[in-house]
CSV table of C-alpha atoms in Angstrom, one decimal:
chain,number,residue,atom,x,y,z
U,231,MET,CA,-133.5,-105.3,-35.1
U,232,SER,CA,-134.7,-103.3,-38.1
U,233,GLU,CA,-132.9,-100.3,-39.4
U,234,ARG,CA,-133.9,-97.2,-37.5
U,235,TYR,CA,-134.7,-94.1,-39.6
U,236,ASP,CA,-134.2,-90.5,-38.5
U,237,ILE,CA,-137.6,-89.5,-39.8
U,238,ALA,CA,-140.6,-91.5,-40.9
U,239,ILE,CA,-143.1,-89.5,-43.0
U,240,VAL,CA,-146.6,-90.9,-43.1
U,241,GLY,CA,-148.4,-89.5,-46.2
U,242,SER,CA,-147.4,-88.7,-49.7
U,243,GLY,CA,-149.5,-85.6,-50.4
U,244,PRO,CA,-147.9,-82.1,-50.6
U,245,ALA,CA,-147.2,-81.9,-46.9
U,246,GLY,CA,-145.4,-85.2,-46.8
U,247,LEU,CA,-143.4,-84.6,-49.9
U,248,GLU,CA,-142.3,-81.1,-48.8
U,249,ALA,CA,-141.3,-82.6,-45.5
U,250,ALA,CA,-139.3,-85.3,-47.3
U,251,ILE,CA,-137.3,-83.0,-49.5
U,252,ASN,CA,-136.4,-80.7,-46.7
U,253,ALA,CA,-135.3,-83.6,-44.5
U,254,VAL,CA,-133.2,-85.0,-47.3
U,255,ILE,CA,-131.6,-81.7,-47.9
U,256,ARG,CA,-130.5,-81.7,-44.3
U,257,ASN,CA,-129.0,-85.1,-44.6
U,258,LYS,CA,-131.5,-87.1,-42.6
U,259,LYS,CA,-132.2,-90.7,-43.3
U,260,ILE,CA,-135.9,-90.8,-44.1
U,261,ILE,CA,-138.6,-93.2,-45.0
U,262,LEU,CA,-141.7,-91.9,-46.8
U,263,PHE,CA,-145.0,-93.9,-46.7
U,264,GLY,CA,-147.7,-93.3,-49.3
U,265,THR,CA,-149.1,-94.2,-52.7
U,266,GLU,CA,-147.9,-94.1,-56.3
U,267,ASN,CA,-150.6,-91.5,-57.1
U,268,LEU,CA,-149.2,-89.3,-54.2
U,269,SER,CA,-152.7,-88.0,-53.2
U,270,ASN,CA,-156.2,-88.7,-54.5
U,271,LYS,CA,-157.2,-85.2,-53.8
U,272,LEU,CA,-154.3,-83.9,-55.9
U,273,ILE,CA,-155.1,-86.0,-59.0
U,274,LYS,CA,-158.8,-85.1,-58.8
U,275,ALA,CA,-158.2,-81.3,-58.9
U,276,PRO,CA,-159.3,-80.0,-62.3
U,277,LYS,CA,-157.5,-76.7,-62.2
U,278,ILE,CA,-155.2,-75.0,-59.7
U,279,ASN,CA,-154.5,-71.3,-59.7
U,280,ASN,CA,-153.5,-70.6,-56.2
U,281,TYR,CA,-150.2,-72.5,-56.1
U,282,LEU,CA,-147.5,-69.8,-56.4
U,283,GLY,CA,-145.3,-70.4,-59.4
U,284,SER,CA,-147.4,-73.1,-61.0
U,285,PHE,CA,-150.2,-71.2,-62.7
U,286,ASP,CA,-153.1,-72.8,-64.6
U,287,VAL,CA,-152.2,-76.4,-64.0
U,288,THR,CA,-154.3,-79.5,-63.4
U,289,GLY,CA,-153.8,-81.6,-60.4
U,290,LYS,CA,-152.3,-84.3,-62.5
U,291,GLU,CA,-149.7,-81.9,-64.0
U,292,LEU,CA,-148.8,-80.7,-60.5
U,293,MET,CA,-148.5,-84.3,-59.4
U,294,GLN,CA,-146.1,-85.0,-62.3
U,295,LYS,CA,-144.0,-82.1,-61.2
U,296,PHE,CA,-143.9,-83.3,-57.6
U,297,LYS,CA,-142.9,-86.7,-58.8
U,298,GLU,CA,-140.1,-85.4,-60.9
U,299,HIS,CA,-138.9,-83.3,-58.0
U,300,ILE,CA,-138.7,-86.2,-55.5
U,301,SER,CA,-137.2,-88.6,-58.0
U,302,ALA,CA,-134.5,-86.0,-58.8
U,303,MET,CA,-133.7,-86.1,-55.1
U,304,ASN,CA,-133.7,-89.9,-55.0
U,305,ILE,CA,-136.7,-90.1,-52.7
U,306,ASN,CA,-138.8,-93.2,-53.0
U,307,ILE,CA,-142.3,-93.8,-51.8
U,308,VAL,CA,-142.8,-97.0,-49.8
U,309,GLU,CA,-146.3,-98.2,-50.7
U,310,GLU,CA,-147.5,-99.5,-47.4
U,311,ARG,CA,-150.3,-98.5,-45.2
U,312,ILE,CA,-149.3,-97.9,-41.6
U,313,ASN,CA,-151.9,-99.5,-39.2
U,314,ASN,CA,-150.5,-98.2,-35.9
U,315,ILE,CA,-147.7,-96.0,-34.6
U,316,TYR,CA,-146.5,-96.6,-31.1
U,317,ALA,CA,-144.5,-94.0,-29.1
U,318,MET,CA,-142.0,-96.2,-27.4
U,319,GLY,CA,-140.1,-93.4,-25.8
U,320,GLU,CA,-136.7,-93.4,-27.5
U,321,TYR,CA,-138.3,-94.2,-30.9
U,322,PHE,CA,-141.5,-94.8,-32.8
U,323,ALA,CA,-142.7,-98.2,-33.9
U,324,LEU,CA,-144.7,-98.1,-37.2
U,325,MET,CA,-146.7,-101.2,-37.8
U,326,VAL,CA,-147.7,-102.6,-41.2
U,327,ASN,CA,-149.6,-105.7,-40.2
U,328,GLU,CA,-146.9,-107.9,-38.6
U,329,LYS,CA,-144.0,-105.9,-40.0
U,330,MET,CA,-142.4,-103.1,-38.0
U,331,TYR,CA,-140.5,-100.0,-39.1
U,332,GLU,CA,-138.5,-97.9,-36.5
U,333,ALA,CA,-137.9,-94.2,-36.6
U,334,LYS,CA,-136.6,-91.6,-34.1
U,335,THR,CA,-139.2,-89.0,-35.2
U,336,VAL,CA,-142.5,-89.1,-37.1
U,337,ILE,CA,-144.2,-86.6,-39.3
U,338,LEU,CA,-147.9,-87.3,-39.8
U,339,ALA,CA,-149.2,-86.0,-43.1
U,340,GLY,CA,-152.1,-88.3,-43.9
U,341,GLY,CA,-154.7,-85.8,-44.9
U,342,VAL,CA,-158.3,-86.0,-43.7
U,343,GLU,CA,-159.8,-88.9,-45.7
U,344,TYR,CA,-160.8,-91.1,-42.8
U,345,THR,CA,-164.4,-92.4,-42.5
U,346,LYS,CA,-166.7,-90.8,-40.0
U,347,PRO,CA,-167.3,-93.0,-36.9
U,348,LEU,CA,-170.7,-94.7,-36.5
U,349,LYS,CA,-172.9,-93.5,-33.7
U,350,GLY,CA,-171.8,-95.4,-30.6
U,351,GLU,CA,-168.5,-96.5,-32.1
U,352,GLU,CA,-166.3,-94.2,-30.0
U,353,GLU,CA,-168.5,-94.6,-26.9
U,354,PHE,CA,-168.0,-98.4,-26.9
U,355,LEU,CA,-164.4,-98.5,-28.1
U,356,GLY,CA,-162.7,-101.1,-26.0
U,357,LYS,CA,-166.0,-102.1,-24.6
U,358,GLY,CA,-167.1,-104.4,-27.3
U,359,VAL,CA,-166.0,-102.2,-30.3
U,360,GLY,CA,-162.6,-102.7,-31.7
U,361,TYR,CA,-160.5,-101.9,-34.8
U,362,CYS,CA,-158.2,-104.9,-34.7
U,363,ALA,CA,-160.1,-108.2,-35.2
U,364,THR,CA,-157.1,-110.4,-35.1
U,365,CYS,CA,-155.9,-108.7,-31.8
U,366,ASP,CA,-159.1,-109.2,-29.8
U,367,ALA,CA,-160.8,-112.2,-31.5
U,368,PRO,CA,-159.8,-114.7,-28.9
U,369,LEU,CA,-161.7,-112.7,-26.3
U,370,TYR,CA,-164.9,-113.4,-28.2
U,371,LYS,CA,-164.5,-117.2,-28.2
U,372,GLY,CA,-168.0,-118.7,-28.7
U,373,LYS,CA,-169.7,-115.2,-28.7
U,374,LYS,CA,-171.6,-113.2,-31.3
U,375,VAL,CA,-169.5,-110.8,-33.4
U,376,ALA,CA,-170.3,-108.5,-36.2
U,377,ILE,CA,-167.6,-107.1,-38.6
U,378,ILE,CA,-168.3,-103.9,-40.5
U,379,ALA,CA,-165.9,-104.1,-43.4
U,380,TYR,CA,-164.8,-101.2,-45.6
U,381,ASN,CA,-162.4,-103.2,-47.8
U,382,LYS,CA,-161.6,-106.6,-49.1
U,383,ASP,CA,-158.7,-107.1,-46.7
U,384,ALA,CA,-161.3,-107.5,-43.9
U,385,GLU,CA,-162.3,-110.9,-45.4
U,386,LYS,CA,-159.1,-112.6,-44.2
U,387,ASP,CA,-159.7,-111.2,-40.7
U,388,ALA,CA,-163.4,-112.3,-40.9
U,389,ASN,CA,-162.4,-115.9,-41.8
U,390,TYR,CA,-160.0,-116.0,-38.9
U,391,VAL,CA,-162.6,-114.6,-36.4
U,392,SER,CA,-165.2,-117.1,-37.6
U,393,GLU,CA,-163.1,-119.9,-36.4
U,394,LEU,CA,-163.3,-118.6,-32.8
U,395,ALA,CA,-166.6,-116.7,-32.6
U,396,GLY,CA,-169.9,-118.6,-32.0
U,397,LYS,CA,-171.6,-116.5,-34.7
U,398,LEU,CA,-170.1,-114.0,-37.2
U,399,TYR,CA,-172.1,-111.4,-39.2
U,400,TYR,CA,-170.2,-109.7,-42.0
U,401,VAL,CA,-171.5,-106.3,-43.1
U,402,PRO,CA,-169.6,-105.3,-46.3
U,403,MET,CA,-169.4,-101.6,-47.1
U,404,TYR,CA,-168.1,-102.3,-50.6
U,405,GLU,CA,-169.3,-104.1,-53.7
U,406,GLY,CA,-167.8,-107.3,-55.1
U,407,GLU,CA,-167.3,-111.0,-54.6
U,408,TYR,CA,-166.7,-112.1,-51.0
U,409,SER,CA,-164.4,-115.0,-50.2
U,410,LEU,CA,-165.7,-115.9,-46.8
U,411,ASN,CA,-166.2,-119.1,-44.9
U,412,SER,CA,-169.6,-120.6,-45.3
U,413,SER,CA,-170.4,-120.2,-41.6
U,414,ILE,CA,-170.3,-116.4,-41.9
U,415,GLU,CA,-173.6,-114.7,-42.4
U,416,ILE,CA,-173.4,-111.8,-44.9
U,417,ILE,CA,-175.6,-108.9,-44.0
U,418,LYS,CA,-176.1,-106.4,-46.9
U,419,ASP,CA,-177.5,-103.4,-45.0
U,420,LYS,CA,-176.4,-100.0,-43.8
U,421,PRO,CA,-175.1,-99.8,-40.2
U,422,ILE,CA,-176.6,-96.9,-38.3
U,423,GLU,CA,-175.7,-97.2,-34.6
U,424,ILE,CA,-174.0,-99.4,-32.0
U,425,THR,CA,-176.0,-99.5,-28.7
U,426,GLY,CA,-175.6,-101.1,-25.3
U,427,ASP,CA,-175.5,-100.4,-21.6
U,428,THR,CA,-172.0,-100.6,-20.3
U,429,SER,CA,-170.7,-102.5,-23.3
U,430,ALA,CA,-171.8,-103.0,-26.9
U,431,GLU,CA,-174.9,-105.2,-27.2
U,432,LYS,CA,-176.6,-104.3,-30.5
U,433,LEU,CA,-175.7,-103.3,-34.0
U,434,ILE,CA,-178.6,-101.4,-35.5
U,435,LEU,CA,-178.8,-101.4,-39.2
U,436,LYS,CA,-181.3,-99.7,-41.6
U,437,ASN,CA,-183.5,-102.8,-41.9
U,438,GLU,CA,-182.7,-104.9,-38.9
U,439,GLU,CA,-181.0,-105.2,-35.5
U,440,LEU,CA,-178.3,-107.7,-34.6
U,441,ASN,CA,-177.7,-108.8,-31.0
U,442,VAL,CA,-173.9,-109.0,-30.6
U,443,ASP,CA,-171.2,-109.2,-28.0
U,444,GLY,CA,-168.7,-107.4,-30.1
U,445,VAL,CA,-168.4,-105.2,-33.3
U,446,PHE,CA,-165.2,-104.8,-35.2
U,447,VAL,CA,-165.0,-101.9,-37.6
U,448,LEU,CA,-162.4,-102.5,-40.2
U,449,LYS,CA,-161.7,-99.3,-42.2
U,450,ASP,CA,-159.4,-98.0,-45.0
U,451,SER,CA,-158.0,-95.3,-42.8
U,452,VAL,CA,-158.5,-94.5,-39.1
U,453,SER,CA,-158.4,-91.1,-37.5
U,454,PRO,CA,-154.9,-90.0,-36.4
U,455,GLY,CA,-155.9,-90.5,-32.7
U,456,GLN,CA,-156.5,-94.2,-33.4
U,457,LEU,CA,-153.5,-94.5,-35.6
U,458,MET,CA,-151.2,-93.2,-32.8
U,459,PRO,CA,-152.5,-93.9,-29.3
U,460,GLY,CA,-152.0,-91.0,-27.0
U,461,LEU,CA,-152.0,-88.4,-29.7
U,462,GLU,CA,-153.9,-85.3,-28.7
U,463,MET,CA,-156.7,-84.2,-31.1
U,464,GLU,CA,-158.7,-81.1,-31.5
U,465,GLY,CA,-162.0,-82.2,-33.0
U,466,GLU,CA,-161.0,-84.2,-36.1
U,467,HIS,CA,-157.6,-82.5,-36.4
U,468,ILE,CA,-154.3,-83.2,-34.8
U,469,LYS,CA,-153.4,-80.5,-32.2
U,470,VAL,CA,-150.1,-78.8,-33.1
U,471,ASN,CA,-148.2,-75.6,-32.2
U,472,ARG,CA,-146.5,-73.2,-34.6
U,473,ASN,CA,-143.5,-75.6,-34.9
U,474,MET,CA,-145.9,-78.4,-35.9
U,475,GLU,CA,-145.1,-80.3,-32.7
U,476,THR,CA,-147.8,-82.6,-31.4
U,477,ASN,CA,-148.3,-83.4,-27.7
U,478,ILE,CA,-145.9,-86.4,-28.2
U,479,ALA,CA,-142.2,-85.5,-28.2
U,480,GLY,CA,-140.6,-86.4,-31.6
U,481,CYS,CA,-144.0,-86.5,-33.4
U,482,PHE,CA,-144.9,-83.7,-35.8
U,483,ALA,CA,-147.9,-83.2,-38.1
U,484,ALA,CA,-148.6,-81.2,-41.2
U,485,GLY,CA,-151.2,-80.5,-43.9
U,486,ASP,CA,-155.0,-81.1,-43.8
U,487,CYS,CA,-154.7,-83.4,-40.8
U,488,VAL,CA,-153.8,-80.5,-38.6
U,489,GLY,CA,-156.7,-78.2,-39.7
U,490,LYS,CA,-158.2,-75.9,-42.3
U,491,PRO,CA,-157.8,-74.3,-44.7
U,492,TYR,CA,-157.3,-77.4,-46.9
U,493,GLN,CA,-154.9,-75.9,-49.4
U,494,PHE,CA,-151.7,-77.2,-51.2
U,495,MET,CA,-149.6,-74.2,-50.3
U,496,LYS,CA,-150.5,-74.3,-46.6
U,497,ALA,CA,-149.8,-78.1,-46.6
U,498,THR,CA,-146.4,-77.7,-48.2
U,499,GLY,CA,-145.4,-74.8,-45.8
U,500,GLU,CA,-146.4,-76.9,-42.8
U,501,GLY,CA,-144.5,-79.9,-44.2
U,502,GLN,CA,-141.4,-77.8,-44.3
U,503,ILE,CA,-141.8,-76.5,-40.8
U,504,ALA,CA,-142.5,-80.1,-39.5
U,505,ALA,CA,-139.3,-81.3,-41.2
U,506,LEU,CA,-137.2,-78.6,-39.8
U,507,SER,CA,-138.6,-79.1,-36.4
U,508,ALA,CA,-137.8,-82.8,-36.6
U,509,VAL,CA,-134.3,-82.0,-37.8
U,510,SER,CA,-133.7,-79.7,-34.8
U,511,TYR,CA,-135.2,-82.3,-32.4
U,512,LEU,CA,-132.8,-84.9,-33.8
U,513,ASP,CA,-129.8,-82.6,-33.6
U,514,LYS,CA,-130.5,-81.8,-30.0
U,515,LYS,CA,-130.4,-85.5,-29.1
V,170,MET,CA,-143.1,-107.3,-13.4
V,171,LEU,CA,-144.7,-110.0,-11.3
V,172,HIS,CA,-146.9,-112.4,-13.1
V,173,VAL,CA,-150.2,-113.0,-11.3
V,174,ASN,CA,-152.7,-115.8,-11.9
V,175,GLN,CA,-156.0,-117.1,-10.6
V,176,GLY,CA,-154.3,-118.6,-7.5
V,177,SER,CA,-152.2,-115.6,-6.5
V,178,PHE,CA,-154.7,-112.8,-7.5
V,179,VAL,CA,-156.4,-112.3,-4.2
V,180,LYS,CA,-153.1,-112.2,-2.2
V,181,GLU,CA,-151.1,-110.1,-4.7
V,182,VAL,CA,-153.8,-107.7,-6.0
V,183,LEU,CA,-156.8,-107.5,-3.8
V,184,GLU,CA,-155.0,-107.8,-0.5
V,185,SER,CA,-152.0,-105.7,-1.5
V,186,ASP,CA,-151.2,-102.9,1.0
V,187,LYS,CA,-150.5,-100.4,-1.8
V,188,PRO,CA,-152.2,-99.7,-5.1
V,189,VAL,CA,-151.7,-102.3,-7.9
V,190,VAL,CA,-151.4,-101.6,-11.6
V,191,VAL,CA,-152.5,-104.7,-13.5
V,192,ASP,CA,-151.6,-105.2,-17.2
V,193,PHE,CA,-154.0,-107.7,-18.9
V,194,TRP,CA,-152.2,-109.1,-21.9
V,195,ALA,CA,-151.7,-112.1,-24.2
V,196,GLU,CA,-149.1,-113.6,-26.3
V,197,TRP,CA,-150.9,-113.0,-29.6
V,198,CYS,CA,-151.6,-109.4,-29.0
V,199,GLY,CA,-149.3,-107.0,-30.9
V,200,PRO,CA,-150.1,-103.8,-28.9
V,201,CYS,CA,-149.6,-105.7,-25.7
V,202,LYS,CA,-146.0,-106.6,-26.8
V,203,MET,CA,-145.4,-102.9,-27.5
V,204,LEU,CA,-146.9,-101.8,-24.2
V,205,SER,CA,-144.8,-104.2,-22.2
V,206,PRO,CA,-141.4,-102.3,-22.3
V,207,VAL,CA,-143.2,-98.9,-22.0
V,208,ILE,CA,-145.1,-99.9,-18.9
V,209,GLU,CA,-141.9,-101.2,-17.4
V,210,GLU,CA,-140.4,-97.8,-17.9
V,211,ALA,CA,-143.4,-96.2,-16.2
V,212,GLU,CA,-143.0,-98.7,-13.3
V,213,LYS,CA,-139.4,-97.4,-12.8
V,214,GLU,CA,-140.8,-93.9,-12.4
V,215,ILE,CA,-143.6,-94.7,-10.1
V,216,ALA,CA,-142.3,-97.5,-7.9
V,217,PRO,CA,-142.4,-97.9,-4.9
V,218,LYS,CA,-145.7,-96.0,-4.8
V,219,ALA,CA,-147.5,-98.7,-6.6
V,220,LYS,CA,-147.0,-102.4,-7.4
V,221,PHE,CA,-147.0,-103.5,-11.1
V,222,VAL,CA,-148.3,-106.9,-12.2
V,223,LYS,CA,-149.2,-108.7,-15.4
V,224,ILE,CA,-152.1,-111.1,-16.0
V,225,ASN,CA,-152.1,-113.4,-19.1
V,226,VAL,CA,-155.8,-113.5,-20.2
V,227,ASP,CA,-155.3,-116.8,-22.1
V,228,ASP,CA,-154.1,-118.6,-19.0
V,229,ASN,CA,-156.6,-116.9,-16.7
V,230,PRO,CA,-159.9,-116.6,-18.6
V,231,ALA,CA,-161.9,-116.4,-15.4
V,232,LEU,CA,-160.1,-113.3,-14.2
V,233,ALA,CA,-160.6,-111.7,-17.7
V,234,GLN,CA,-164.3,-112.5,-17.5
V,235,GLN,CA,-164.6,-111.2,-14.0
V,236,PHE,CA,-163.2,-107.8,-14.9
V,237,GLY,CA,-165.0,-107.6,-18.3
V,238,ILE,CA,-161.8,-107.5,-20.4
V,239,ALA,CA,-163.1,-107.0,-24.0
V,240,SER,CA,-160.0,-105.6,-25.5
V,241,ILE,CA,-156.3,-105.9,-24.7
V,242,PRO,CA,-154.1,-104.4,-23.6
V,243,THR,CA,-156.2,-103.2,-20.7
V,244,VAL,CA,-154.5,-101.7,-17.6
V,245,MET,CA,-156.4,-101.4,-14.3
V,246,VAL,CA,-155.5,-99.7,-11.1
V,247,PHE,CA,-156.7,-101.6,-8.0
V,248,ASP,CA,-156.8,-100.0,-4.6
V,249,LYS,CA,-157.9,-101.7,-1.4
V,250,GLY,CA,-159.4,-104.5,-3.4
V,251,ASN,CA,-161.4,-102.4,-5.8
V,252,VAL,CA,-160.9,-101.3,-9.4
V,253,LYS,CA,-160.2,-97.6,-9.3
V,254,ASP,CA,-159.7,-96.9,-13.0
V,255,THR,CA,-159.3,-98.6,-16.3
V,256,MET,CA,-157.2,-97.7,-19.4
V,257,ILE,CA,-157.7,-99.5,-22.7
V,258,GLY,CA,-155.2,-99.8,-25.4
V,259,PHE,CA,-151.5,-98.8,-25.9
V,260,ARG,CA,-150.5,-95.5,-24.4
V,261,PRO,CA,-147.1,-93.6,-24.4
V,262,LYS,CA,-145.2,-93.7,-21.1
V,263,ASN,CA,-146.3,-90.2,-19.9
V,264,ASP,CA,-149.9,-91.1,-20.3
V,265,ILE,CA,-149.4,-94.2,-18.3
V,266,VAL,CA,-147.6,-92.3,-15.5
V,267,ASN,CA,-150.3,-89.7,-15.4
V,268,PHE,CA,-153.0,-92.3,-15.4
V,269,VAL,CA,-151.4,-94.2,-12.4
V,270,GLU,CA,-150.4,-91.0,-10.5
V,271,ARG,CA,-153.9,-89.6,-10.5
V,272,ASN,CA,-155.2,-92.9,-9.1
V,273,LEU,CA,-152.7,-93.1,-6.2
């Protein structure tokens, strides 16, 4: 059994970091998932004048201050990308491929960088469309499958699927060398829509159409509703109340992922509320 | 939970005198493993109003084919021999309880 954290924070932008420092101040055992750069949006900001107390700074300067702050508090960022979070009842299981982390509460602070779904993608989800090729590949034994791949990691999955599927099309959405089995057909074209009757039957691209039994869409980041099954959304944002509570007990959310305006100060404020709500949830248990 | 296969399916599911919740799963499916303890918790809350069973799609490909299982876990509620509703993918316990309750 792995170590069970009090709070798992998913995202290292302003909301996640503010949640982390507040949880640590209140003596909770936390784990913070994110990236070394903290947040792509932060480092890209040329000039920030609406962050109280830090006037006339660049995003990179602010990032540096954030980094100094968390390291002074001995907070480390675990550089892993969470694929799925399962609400198990008493705890949450956070999956990184085959590895699992456990936490009593979760704070979602992943921003809003996920890719927009294709037309038909959500309609046929579970009816020929899937996000986990390795999970569902055996169901497509001998059938025609297309993989729409947003990153290099998908190549490994594609090679695995090709051993089971009758025919595999690989549609890369990135540039580069592809290390793929020779049986895989690479399609360099732009996917437009997935169509079908009761289940997915066709992948329509700009220049051609593929008849398929299944389509796997392998993205960099999925929407929070896909990340955590059962999470209630409001459009493309996570639904929360004033305490930053989601519909799932013990799960909180903060920052851009819960709605506009997309601002650093709003994100940090919400991160703080989420952390304090998580702390009081833990203390009541 | 009772494991049902091709041979016992008709008797245990189709001819059951109360609604049956069927969990289609497989060994290699991560989300299925996570769902397993959660659905057992849901069973405790709902039983004896419904019967809960599991079908391994690897061992019973014909059943998976018959019910068009394209993604697992898939949970189906059967009543009087017919599929009443389908839920695809992992769900927290409350969602499963609500899903089953509204199909009773």
